[in-house]
PDB file of C-alpha atoms in Angstrom:
ATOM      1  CA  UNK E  21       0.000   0.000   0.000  1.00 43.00           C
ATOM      2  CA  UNK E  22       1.673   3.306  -0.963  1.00 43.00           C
ATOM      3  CA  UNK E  23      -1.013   5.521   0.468  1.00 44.00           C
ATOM      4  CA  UNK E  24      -1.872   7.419  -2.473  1.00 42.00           C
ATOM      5  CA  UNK E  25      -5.964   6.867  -3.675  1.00 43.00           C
ATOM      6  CA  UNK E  26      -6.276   4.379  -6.523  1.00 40.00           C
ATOM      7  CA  UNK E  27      -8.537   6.978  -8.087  1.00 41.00           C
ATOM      8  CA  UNK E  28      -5.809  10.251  -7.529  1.00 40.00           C
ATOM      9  CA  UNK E  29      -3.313   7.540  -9.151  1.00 41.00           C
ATOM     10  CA  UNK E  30      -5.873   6.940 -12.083  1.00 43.00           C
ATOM     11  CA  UNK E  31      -6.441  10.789 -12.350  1.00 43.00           C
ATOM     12  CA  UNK E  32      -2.823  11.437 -13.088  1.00 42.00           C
ATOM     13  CA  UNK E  33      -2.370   9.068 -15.674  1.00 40.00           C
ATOM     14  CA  UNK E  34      -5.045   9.763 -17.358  1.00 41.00           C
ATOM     15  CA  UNK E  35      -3.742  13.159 -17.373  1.00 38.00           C
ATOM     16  CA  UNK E  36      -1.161  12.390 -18.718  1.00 39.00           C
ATOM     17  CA  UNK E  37      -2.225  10.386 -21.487  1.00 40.00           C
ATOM     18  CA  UNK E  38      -4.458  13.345 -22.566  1.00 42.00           C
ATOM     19  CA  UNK E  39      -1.925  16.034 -22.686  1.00 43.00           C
ATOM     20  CA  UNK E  40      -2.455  19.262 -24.751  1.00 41.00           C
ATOM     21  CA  UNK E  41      -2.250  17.281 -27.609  1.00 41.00           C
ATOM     22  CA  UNK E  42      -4.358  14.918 -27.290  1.00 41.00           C
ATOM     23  CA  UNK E  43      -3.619  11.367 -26.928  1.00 41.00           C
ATOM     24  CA  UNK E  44      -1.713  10.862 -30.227  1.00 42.00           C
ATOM     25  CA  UNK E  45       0.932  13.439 -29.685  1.00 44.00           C
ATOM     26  CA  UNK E  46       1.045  13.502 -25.597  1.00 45.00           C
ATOM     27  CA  UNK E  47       2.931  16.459 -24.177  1.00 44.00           C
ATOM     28  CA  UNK E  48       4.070  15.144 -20.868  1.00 45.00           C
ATOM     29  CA  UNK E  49       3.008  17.473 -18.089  1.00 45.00           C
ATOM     30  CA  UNK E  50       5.650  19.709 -16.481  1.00 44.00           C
ATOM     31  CA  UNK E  51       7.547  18.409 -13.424  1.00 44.00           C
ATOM     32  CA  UNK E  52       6.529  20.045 -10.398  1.00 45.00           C
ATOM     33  CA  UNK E  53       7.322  19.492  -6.472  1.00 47.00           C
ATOM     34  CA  UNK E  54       6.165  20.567  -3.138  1.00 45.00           C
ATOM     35  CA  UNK E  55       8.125  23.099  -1.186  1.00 45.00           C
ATOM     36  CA  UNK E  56       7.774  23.037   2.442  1.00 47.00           C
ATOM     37  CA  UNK E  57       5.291  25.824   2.656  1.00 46.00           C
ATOM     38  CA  UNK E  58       2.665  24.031   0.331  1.00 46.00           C
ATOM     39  CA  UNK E  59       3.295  25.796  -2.924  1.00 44.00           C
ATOM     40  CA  UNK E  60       3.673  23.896  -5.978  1.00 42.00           C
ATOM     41  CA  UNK E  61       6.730  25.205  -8.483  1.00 44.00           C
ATOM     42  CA  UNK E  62       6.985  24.333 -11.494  1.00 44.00           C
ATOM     43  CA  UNK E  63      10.106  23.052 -13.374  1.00 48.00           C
ATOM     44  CA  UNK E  64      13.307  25.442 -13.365  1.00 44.00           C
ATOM     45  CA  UNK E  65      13.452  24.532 -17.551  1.00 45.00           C
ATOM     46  CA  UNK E  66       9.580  25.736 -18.014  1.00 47.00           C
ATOM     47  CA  UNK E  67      10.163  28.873 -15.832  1.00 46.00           C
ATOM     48  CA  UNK E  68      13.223  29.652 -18.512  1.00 49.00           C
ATOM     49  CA  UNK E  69      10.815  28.793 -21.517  1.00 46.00           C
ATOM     50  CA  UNK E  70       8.162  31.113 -20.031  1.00 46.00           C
ATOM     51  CA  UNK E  71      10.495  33.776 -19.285  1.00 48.00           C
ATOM     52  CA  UNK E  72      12.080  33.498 -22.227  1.00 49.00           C
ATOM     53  CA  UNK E  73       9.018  34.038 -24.164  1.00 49.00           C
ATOM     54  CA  UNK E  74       8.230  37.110 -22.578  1.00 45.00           C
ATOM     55  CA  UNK E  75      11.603  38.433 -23.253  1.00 45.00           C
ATOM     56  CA  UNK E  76      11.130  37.338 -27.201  1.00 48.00           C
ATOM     57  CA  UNK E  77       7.904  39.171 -26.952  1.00 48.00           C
ATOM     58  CA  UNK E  78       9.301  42.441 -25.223  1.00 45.00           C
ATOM     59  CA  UNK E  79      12.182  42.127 -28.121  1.00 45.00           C
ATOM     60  CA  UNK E  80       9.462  42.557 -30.942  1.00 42.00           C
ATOM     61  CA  UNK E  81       8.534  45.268 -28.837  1.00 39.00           C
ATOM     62  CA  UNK E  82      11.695  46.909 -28.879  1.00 38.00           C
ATOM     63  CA  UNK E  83      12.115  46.138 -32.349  1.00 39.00           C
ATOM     64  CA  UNK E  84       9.166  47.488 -33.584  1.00 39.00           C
ATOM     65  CA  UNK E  85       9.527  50.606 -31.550  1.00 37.00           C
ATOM     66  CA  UNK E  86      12.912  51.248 -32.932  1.00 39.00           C
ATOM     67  CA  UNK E  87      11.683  50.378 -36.431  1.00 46.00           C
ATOM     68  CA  UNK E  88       9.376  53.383 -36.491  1.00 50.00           C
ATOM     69  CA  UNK E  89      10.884  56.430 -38.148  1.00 62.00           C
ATOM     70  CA  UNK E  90      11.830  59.233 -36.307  1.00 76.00           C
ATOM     71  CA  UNK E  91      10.465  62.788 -36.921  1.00 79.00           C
ATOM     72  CA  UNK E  92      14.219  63.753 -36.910  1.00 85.00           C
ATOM     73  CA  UNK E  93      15.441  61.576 -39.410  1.00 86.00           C
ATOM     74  CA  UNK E  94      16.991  62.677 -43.021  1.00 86.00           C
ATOM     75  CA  UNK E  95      13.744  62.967 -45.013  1.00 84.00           C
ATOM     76  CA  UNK E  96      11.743  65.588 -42.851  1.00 84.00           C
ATOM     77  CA  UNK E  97      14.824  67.460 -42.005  1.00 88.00           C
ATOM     78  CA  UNK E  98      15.495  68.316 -45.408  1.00 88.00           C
ATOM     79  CA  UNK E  99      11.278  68.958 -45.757  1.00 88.00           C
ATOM     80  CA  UNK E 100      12.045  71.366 -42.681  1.00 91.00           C
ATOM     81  CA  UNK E 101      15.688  72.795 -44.528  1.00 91.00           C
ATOM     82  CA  UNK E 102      12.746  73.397 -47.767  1.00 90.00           C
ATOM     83  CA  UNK E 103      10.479  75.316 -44.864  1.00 92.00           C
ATOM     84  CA  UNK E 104      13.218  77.600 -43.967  1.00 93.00           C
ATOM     85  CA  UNK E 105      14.277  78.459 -47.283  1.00 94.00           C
ATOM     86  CA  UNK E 106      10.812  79.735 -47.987  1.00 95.00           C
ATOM     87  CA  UNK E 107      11.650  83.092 -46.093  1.00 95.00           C
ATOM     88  CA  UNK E 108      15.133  83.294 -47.053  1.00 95.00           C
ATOM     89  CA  UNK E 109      14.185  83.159 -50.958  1.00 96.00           C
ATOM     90  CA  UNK E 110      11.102  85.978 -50.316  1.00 96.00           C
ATOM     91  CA  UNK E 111      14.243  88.338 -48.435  1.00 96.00           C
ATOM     92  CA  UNK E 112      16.950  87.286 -51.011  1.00 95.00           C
ATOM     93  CA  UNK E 113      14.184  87.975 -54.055  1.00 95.00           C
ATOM     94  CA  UNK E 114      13.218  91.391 -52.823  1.00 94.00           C
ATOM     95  CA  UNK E 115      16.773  92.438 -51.092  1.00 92.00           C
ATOM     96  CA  UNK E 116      17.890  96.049 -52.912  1.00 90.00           C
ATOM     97  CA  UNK E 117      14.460  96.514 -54.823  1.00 90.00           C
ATOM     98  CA  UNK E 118      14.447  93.597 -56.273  1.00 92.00           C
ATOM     99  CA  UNK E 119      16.192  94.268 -59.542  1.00 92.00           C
ATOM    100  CA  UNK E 120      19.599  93.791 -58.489  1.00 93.00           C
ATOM    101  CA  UNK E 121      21.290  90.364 -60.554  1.00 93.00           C
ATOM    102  CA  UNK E 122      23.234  89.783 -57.332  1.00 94.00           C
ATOM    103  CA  UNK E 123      20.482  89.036 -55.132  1.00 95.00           C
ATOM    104  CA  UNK E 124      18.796  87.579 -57.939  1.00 95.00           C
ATOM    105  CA  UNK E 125      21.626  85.389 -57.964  1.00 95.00           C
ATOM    106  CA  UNK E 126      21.180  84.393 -54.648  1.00 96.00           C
ATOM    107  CA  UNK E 127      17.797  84.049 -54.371  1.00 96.00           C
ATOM    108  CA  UNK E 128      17.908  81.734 -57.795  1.00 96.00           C
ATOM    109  CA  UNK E 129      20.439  79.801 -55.606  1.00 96.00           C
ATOM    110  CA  UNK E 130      17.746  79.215 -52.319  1.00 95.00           C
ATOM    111  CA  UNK E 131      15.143  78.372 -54.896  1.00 95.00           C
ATOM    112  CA  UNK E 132      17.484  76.171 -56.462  1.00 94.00           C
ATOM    113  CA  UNK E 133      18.308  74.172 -53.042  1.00 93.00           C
ATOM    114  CA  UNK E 134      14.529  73.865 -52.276  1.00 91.00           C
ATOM    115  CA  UNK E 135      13.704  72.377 -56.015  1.00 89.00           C
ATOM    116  CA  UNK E 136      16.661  69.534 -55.089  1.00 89.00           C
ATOM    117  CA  UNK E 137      15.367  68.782 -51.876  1.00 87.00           C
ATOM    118  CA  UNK E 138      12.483  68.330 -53.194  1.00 82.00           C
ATOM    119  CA  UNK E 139      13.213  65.420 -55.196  1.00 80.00           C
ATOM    120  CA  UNK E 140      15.622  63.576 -52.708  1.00 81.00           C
ATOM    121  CA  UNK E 141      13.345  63.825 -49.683  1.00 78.00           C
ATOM    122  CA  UNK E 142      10.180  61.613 -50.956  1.00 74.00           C
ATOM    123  CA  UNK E 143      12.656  59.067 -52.447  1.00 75.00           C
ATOM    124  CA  UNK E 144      14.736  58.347 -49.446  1.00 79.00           C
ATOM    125  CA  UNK E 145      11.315  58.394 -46.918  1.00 76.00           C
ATOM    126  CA  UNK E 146       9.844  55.511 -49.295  1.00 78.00           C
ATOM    127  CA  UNK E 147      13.362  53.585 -50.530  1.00 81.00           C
ATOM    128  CA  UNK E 148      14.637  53.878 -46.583  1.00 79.00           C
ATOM    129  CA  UNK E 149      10.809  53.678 -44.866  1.00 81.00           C
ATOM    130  CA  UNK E 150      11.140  56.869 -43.148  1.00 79.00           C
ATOM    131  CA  UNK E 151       7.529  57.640 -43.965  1.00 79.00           C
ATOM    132  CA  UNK E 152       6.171  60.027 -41.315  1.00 81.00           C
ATOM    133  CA  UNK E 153       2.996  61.659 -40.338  1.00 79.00           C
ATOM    134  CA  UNK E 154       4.821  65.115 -40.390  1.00 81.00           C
ATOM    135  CA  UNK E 155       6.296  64.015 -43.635  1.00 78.00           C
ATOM    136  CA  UNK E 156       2.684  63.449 -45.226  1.00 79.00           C
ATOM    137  CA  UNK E 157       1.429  66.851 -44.098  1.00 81.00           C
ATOM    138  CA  UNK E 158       4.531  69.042 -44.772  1.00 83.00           C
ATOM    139  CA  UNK E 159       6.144  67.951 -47.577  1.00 82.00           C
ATOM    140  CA  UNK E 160       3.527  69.033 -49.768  1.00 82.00           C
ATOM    141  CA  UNK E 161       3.011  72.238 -47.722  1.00 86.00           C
ATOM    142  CA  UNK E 162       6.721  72.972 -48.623  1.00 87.00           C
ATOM    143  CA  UNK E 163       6.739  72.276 -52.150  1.00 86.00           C
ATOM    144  CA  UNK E 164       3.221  74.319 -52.530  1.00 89.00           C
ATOM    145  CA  UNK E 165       5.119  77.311 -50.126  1.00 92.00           C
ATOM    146  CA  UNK E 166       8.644  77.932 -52.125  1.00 93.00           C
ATOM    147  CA  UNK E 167       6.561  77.838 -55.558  1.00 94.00           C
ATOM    148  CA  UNK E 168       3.970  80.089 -54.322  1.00 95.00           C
ATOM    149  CA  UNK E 169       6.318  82.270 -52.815  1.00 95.00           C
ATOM    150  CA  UNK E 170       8.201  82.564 -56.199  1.00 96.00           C
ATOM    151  CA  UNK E 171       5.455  83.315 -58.286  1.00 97.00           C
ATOM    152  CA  UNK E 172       3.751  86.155 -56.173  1.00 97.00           C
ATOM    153  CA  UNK E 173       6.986  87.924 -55.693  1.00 96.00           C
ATOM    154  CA  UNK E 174       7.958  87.733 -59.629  1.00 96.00           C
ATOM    155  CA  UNK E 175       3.975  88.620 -60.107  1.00 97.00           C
ATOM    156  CA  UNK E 176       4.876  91.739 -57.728  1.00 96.00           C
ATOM    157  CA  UNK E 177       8.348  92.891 -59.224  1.00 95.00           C
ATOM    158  CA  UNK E 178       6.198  92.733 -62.969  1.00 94.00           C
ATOM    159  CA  UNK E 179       8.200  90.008 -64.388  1.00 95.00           C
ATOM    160  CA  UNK E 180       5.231  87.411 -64.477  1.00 95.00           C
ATOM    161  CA  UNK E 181       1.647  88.321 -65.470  1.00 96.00           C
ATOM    162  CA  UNK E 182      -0.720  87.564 -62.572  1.00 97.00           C
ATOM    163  CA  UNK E 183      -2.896  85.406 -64.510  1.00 97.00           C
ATOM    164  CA  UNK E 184       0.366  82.596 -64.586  1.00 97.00           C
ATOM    165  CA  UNK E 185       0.569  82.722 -60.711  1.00 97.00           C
ATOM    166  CA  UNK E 186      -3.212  82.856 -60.880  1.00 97.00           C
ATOM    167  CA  UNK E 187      -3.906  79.945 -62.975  1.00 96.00           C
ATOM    168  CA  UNK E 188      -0.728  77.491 -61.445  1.00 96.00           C
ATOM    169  CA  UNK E 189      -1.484  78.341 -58.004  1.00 95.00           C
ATOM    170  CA  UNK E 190      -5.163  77.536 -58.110  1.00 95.00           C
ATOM    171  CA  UNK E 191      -4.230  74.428 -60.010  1.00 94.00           C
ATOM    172  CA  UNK E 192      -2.216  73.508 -56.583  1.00 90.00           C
ATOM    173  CA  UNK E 193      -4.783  74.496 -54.609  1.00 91.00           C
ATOM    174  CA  UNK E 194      -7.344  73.194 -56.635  1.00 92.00           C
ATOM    175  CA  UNK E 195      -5.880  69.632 -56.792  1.00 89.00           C
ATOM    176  CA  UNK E 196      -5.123  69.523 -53.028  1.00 85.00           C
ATOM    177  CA  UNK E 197      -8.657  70.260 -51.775  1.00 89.00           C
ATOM    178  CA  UNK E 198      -9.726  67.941 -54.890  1.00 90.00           C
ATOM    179  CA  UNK E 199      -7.510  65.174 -53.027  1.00 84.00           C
ATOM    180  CA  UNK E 200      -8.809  65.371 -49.894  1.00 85.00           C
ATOM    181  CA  UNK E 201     -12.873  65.321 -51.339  1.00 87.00           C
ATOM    182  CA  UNK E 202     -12.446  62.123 -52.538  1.00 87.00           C
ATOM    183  CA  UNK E 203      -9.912  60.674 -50.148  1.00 82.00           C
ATOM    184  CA  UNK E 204     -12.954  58.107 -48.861  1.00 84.00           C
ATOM    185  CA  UNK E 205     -13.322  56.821 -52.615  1.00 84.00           C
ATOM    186  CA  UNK E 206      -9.535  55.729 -52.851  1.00 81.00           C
ATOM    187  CA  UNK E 207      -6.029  58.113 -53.511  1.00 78.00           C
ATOM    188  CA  UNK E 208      -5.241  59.962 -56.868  1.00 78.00           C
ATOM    189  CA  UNK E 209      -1.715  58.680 -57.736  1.00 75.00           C
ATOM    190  CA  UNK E 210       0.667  61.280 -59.058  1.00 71.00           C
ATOM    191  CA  UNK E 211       0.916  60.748 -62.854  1.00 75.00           C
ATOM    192  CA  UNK E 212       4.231  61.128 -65.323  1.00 81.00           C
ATOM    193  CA  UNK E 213       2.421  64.331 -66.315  1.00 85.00           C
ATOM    194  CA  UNK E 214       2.409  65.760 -63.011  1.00 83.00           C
ATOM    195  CA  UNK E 215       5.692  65.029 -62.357  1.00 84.00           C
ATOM    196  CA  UNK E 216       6.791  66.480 -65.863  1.00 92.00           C
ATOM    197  CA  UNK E 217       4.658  69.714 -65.188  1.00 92.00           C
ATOM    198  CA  UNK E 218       6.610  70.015 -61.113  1.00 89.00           C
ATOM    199  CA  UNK E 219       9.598  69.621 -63.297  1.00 91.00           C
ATOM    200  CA  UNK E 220       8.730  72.375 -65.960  1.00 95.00           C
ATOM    201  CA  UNK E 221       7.611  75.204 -63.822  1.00 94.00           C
ATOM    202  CA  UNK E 222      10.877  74.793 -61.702  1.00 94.00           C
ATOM    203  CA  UNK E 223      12.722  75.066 -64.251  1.00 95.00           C
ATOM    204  CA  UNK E 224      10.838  78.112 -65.795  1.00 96.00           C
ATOM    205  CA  UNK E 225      10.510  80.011 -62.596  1.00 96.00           C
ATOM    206  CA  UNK E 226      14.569  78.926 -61.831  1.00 95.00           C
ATOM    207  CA  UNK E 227      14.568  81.398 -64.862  1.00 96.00           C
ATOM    208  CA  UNK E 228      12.348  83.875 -64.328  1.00 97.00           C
ATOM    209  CA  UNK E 229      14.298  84.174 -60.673  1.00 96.00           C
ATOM    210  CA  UNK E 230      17.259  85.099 -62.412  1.00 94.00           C
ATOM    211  CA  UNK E 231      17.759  88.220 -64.683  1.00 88.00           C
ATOM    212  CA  UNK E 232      18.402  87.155 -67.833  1.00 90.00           C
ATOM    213  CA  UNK E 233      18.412  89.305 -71.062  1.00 88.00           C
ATOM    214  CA  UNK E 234      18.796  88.127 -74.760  1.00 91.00           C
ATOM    215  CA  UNK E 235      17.542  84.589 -76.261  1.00 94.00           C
ATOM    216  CA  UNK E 236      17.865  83.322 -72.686  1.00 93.00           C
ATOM    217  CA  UNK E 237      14.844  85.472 -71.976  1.00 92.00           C
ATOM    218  CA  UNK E 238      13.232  84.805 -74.825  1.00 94.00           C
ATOM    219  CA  UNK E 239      13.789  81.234 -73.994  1.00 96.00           C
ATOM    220  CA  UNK E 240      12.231  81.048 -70.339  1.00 95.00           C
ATOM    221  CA  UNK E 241       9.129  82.442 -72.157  1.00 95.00           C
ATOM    222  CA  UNK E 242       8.434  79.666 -74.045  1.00 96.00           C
ATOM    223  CA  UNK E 243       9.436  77.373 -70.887  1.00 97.00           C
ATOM    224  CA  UNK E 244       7.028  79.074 -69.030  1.00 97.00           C
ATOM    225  CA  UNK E 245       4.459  78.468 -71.467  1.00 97.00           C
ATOM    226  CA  UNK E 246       5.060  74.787 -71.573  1.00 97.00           C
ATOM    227  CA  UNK E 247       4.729  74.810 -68.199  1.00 96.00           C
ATOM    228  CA  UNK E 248       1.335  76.746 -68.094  1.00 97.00           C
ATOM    229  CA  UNK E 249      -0.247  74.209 -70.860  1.00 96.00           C
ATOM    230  CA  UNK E 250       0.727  70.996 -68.727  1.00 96.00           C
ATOM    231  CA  UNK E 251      -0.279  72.549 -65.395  1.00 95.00           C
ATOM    232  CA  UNK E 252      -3.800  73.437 -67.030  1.00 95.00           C
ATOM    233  CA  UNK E 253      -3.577  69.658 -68.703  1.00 95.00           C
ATOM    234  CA  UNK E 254      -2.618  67.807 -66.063  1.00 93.00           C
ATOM    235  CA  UNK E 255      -4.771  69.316 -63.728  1.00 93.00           C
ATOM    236  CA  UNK E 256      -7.730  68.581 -66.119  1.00 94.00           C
ATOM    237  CA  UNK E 257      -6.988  64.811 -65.971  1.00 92.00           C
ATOM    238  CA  UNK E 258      -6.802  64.944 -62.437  1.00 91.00           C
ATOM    239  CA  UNK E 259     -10.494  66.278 -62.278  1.00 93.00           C
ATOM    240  CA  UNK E 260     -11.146  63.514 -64.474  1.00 92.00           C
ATOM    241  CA  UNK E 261      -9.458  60.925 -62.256  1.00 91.00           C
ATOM    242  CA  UNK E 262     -11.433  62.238 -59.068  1.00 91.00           C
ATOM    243  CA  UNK E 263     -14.549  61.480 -61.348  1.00 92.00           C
ATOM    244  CA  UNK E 264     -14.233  58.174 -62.290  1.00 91.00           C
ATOM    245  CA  UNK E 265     -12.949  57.191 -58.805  1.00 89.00           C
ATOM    246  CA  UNK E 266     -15.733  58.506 -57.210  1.00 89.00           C
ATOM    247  CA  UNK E 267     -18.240  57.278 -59.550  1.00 91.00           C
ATOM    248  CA  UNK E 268     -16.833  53.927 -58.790  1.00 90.00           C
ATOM    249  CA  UNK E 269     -17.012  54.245 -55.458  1.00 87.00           C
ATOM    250  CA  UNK E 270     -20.478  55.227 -55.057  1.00 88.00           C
ATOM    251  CA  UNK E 271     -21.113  52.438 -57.401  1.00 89.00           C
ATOM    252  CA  UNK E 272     -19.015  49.598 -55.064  1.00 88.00           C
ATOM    253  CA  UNK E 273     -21.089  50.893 -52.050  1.00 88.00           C
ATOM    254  CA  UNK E 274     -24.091  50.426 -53.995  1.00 88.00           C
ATOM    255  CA  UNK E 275     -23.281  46.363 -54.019  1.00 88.00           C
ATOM    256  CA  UNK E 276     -21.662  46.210 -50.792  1.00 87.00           C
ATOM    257  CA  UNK E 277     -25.426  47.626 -49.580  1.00 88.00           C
ATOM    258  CA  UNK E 278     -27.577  45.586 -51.342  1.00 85.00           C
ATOM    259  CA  UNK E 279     -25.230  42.522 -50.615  1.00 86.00           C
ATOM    260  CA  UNK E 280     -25.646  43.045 -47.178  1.00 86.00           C
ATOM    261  CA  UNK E 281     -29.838  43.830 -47.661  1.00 82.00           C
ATOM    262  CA  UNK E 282     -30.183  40.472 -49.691  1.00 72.00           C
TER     263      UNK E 282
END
């Protein structure tokens, strides 16, 4: 007689024989003993496993944490170097009248910066996944700010007719708010076009910053046309993009509904 109830004894091993995993793939159950006090501890190597667990858990964590891009990193600080240019460019543009090819000079030079950062920033953010909220919101603020600030201050000095700034500034604008109406439908996606007219009118207003006289002048006109006729083109098909995507919208909501009615 060892003490122990034949029905506790029968209890245990059937226990065991139906483990986690049933009773084709057993797990046998983890070694325990009795301290003096009463409590029941489990096996030193399960403890380890469990703690170790938790640590691979906190690690992903970590990891993930650490994997989110900083505010400060490469991308935005070159969005914030475009910011600060903004006002630098508007002083440089209008320093000594405004008519003096020195400053011009400079001021062609600020612009110049801006238009570069402006390509480098968006690539590294998506090649190096430095995508950030702040990024989203004022990258396009400081591409829409330098250009803006360009064309009103060559629209004030009378080198640019008002109706340019006019017409490629409400395009922006136009496009932007256009964006954001249709936002629930699905995203525009920036076209070749687009990127060909961004290209165009910073290279005609790199021109128009600068005081140039002769066929270089008579040049930038015809630059500045081009970029006029895409602007007005390009923002045509994106009026006709917002259409169709919203149309088709509507019209997937329309099934979804009477999916869920039937």
């Amino acid at each position: 007689m060892t003490g122990v109830p034949a029905s506790a004894a029968g209890g245990s091993s059937s226990a065991r024989r139906t483990g986690p995993r049933g009773a084709s793939g057993a797990t046998p159950e983890p070694a325990e003993r009795t301290t003096p006090g009463g409590a029941v501890e489990r096996d030193t190597a399960e403890r380890g496993a469990t703690e170790g667990g938790a640590a691979g858990r906190g690690g992903k964590i970590a990891a993930a944490a650490v994997n989110q891009a900083s505010v400060w990193n490469v991308a935005n600080l070159l969005t914030m170097l475009r910011l600060l240019l903004v006002p630098a460019f508007v002083a440089l543009m209008l320093g000594n009248g405004g008519y003096d090819p020195a400053w011009r000079s400079f001021a062609w030079a600020s612009f110049a910066v801006a238009m570069i950062t402006d390509l480098f920033d968006g690539h590294l953010a998506r090649t190096y996944n430095l995508v950030t909220d702040f990024g989203k919101i004022a990258d396009p603020i400081a591409d829409k700010a330098i250009m803006g600030a360009a064309l009103i201050c060559l629209s004030a000095l009378g080198d640019l007719p008002w109706w340019v700034t006019a017409v490629i500034l409400g395009r922006e604008l136009g496009i932007t708010v256009l964006r954001f109406v249709v936002i629930r439908y699905g995203v525009i996606p920036a076209s070749r076009g687009g990127k060909l007219k961004t290209l165009t009118q910073g290279i005609a207003v790199g021109m128009y910053v600068l005081a140039l006289t002769g066929p270089l002048a008579t040049l930038r006109f015809w630059v500045m046309a081009a970029a006029v006729v895409l602007t007005v083109a390009t923002g045509l098909d994106y009026v006709k993009q917002a259409i169709v995507l919203r149309r088709r919208g509507i019209a997937e909501r329309r099934a979804a509904l009477k999916e869920t009615e039937a």
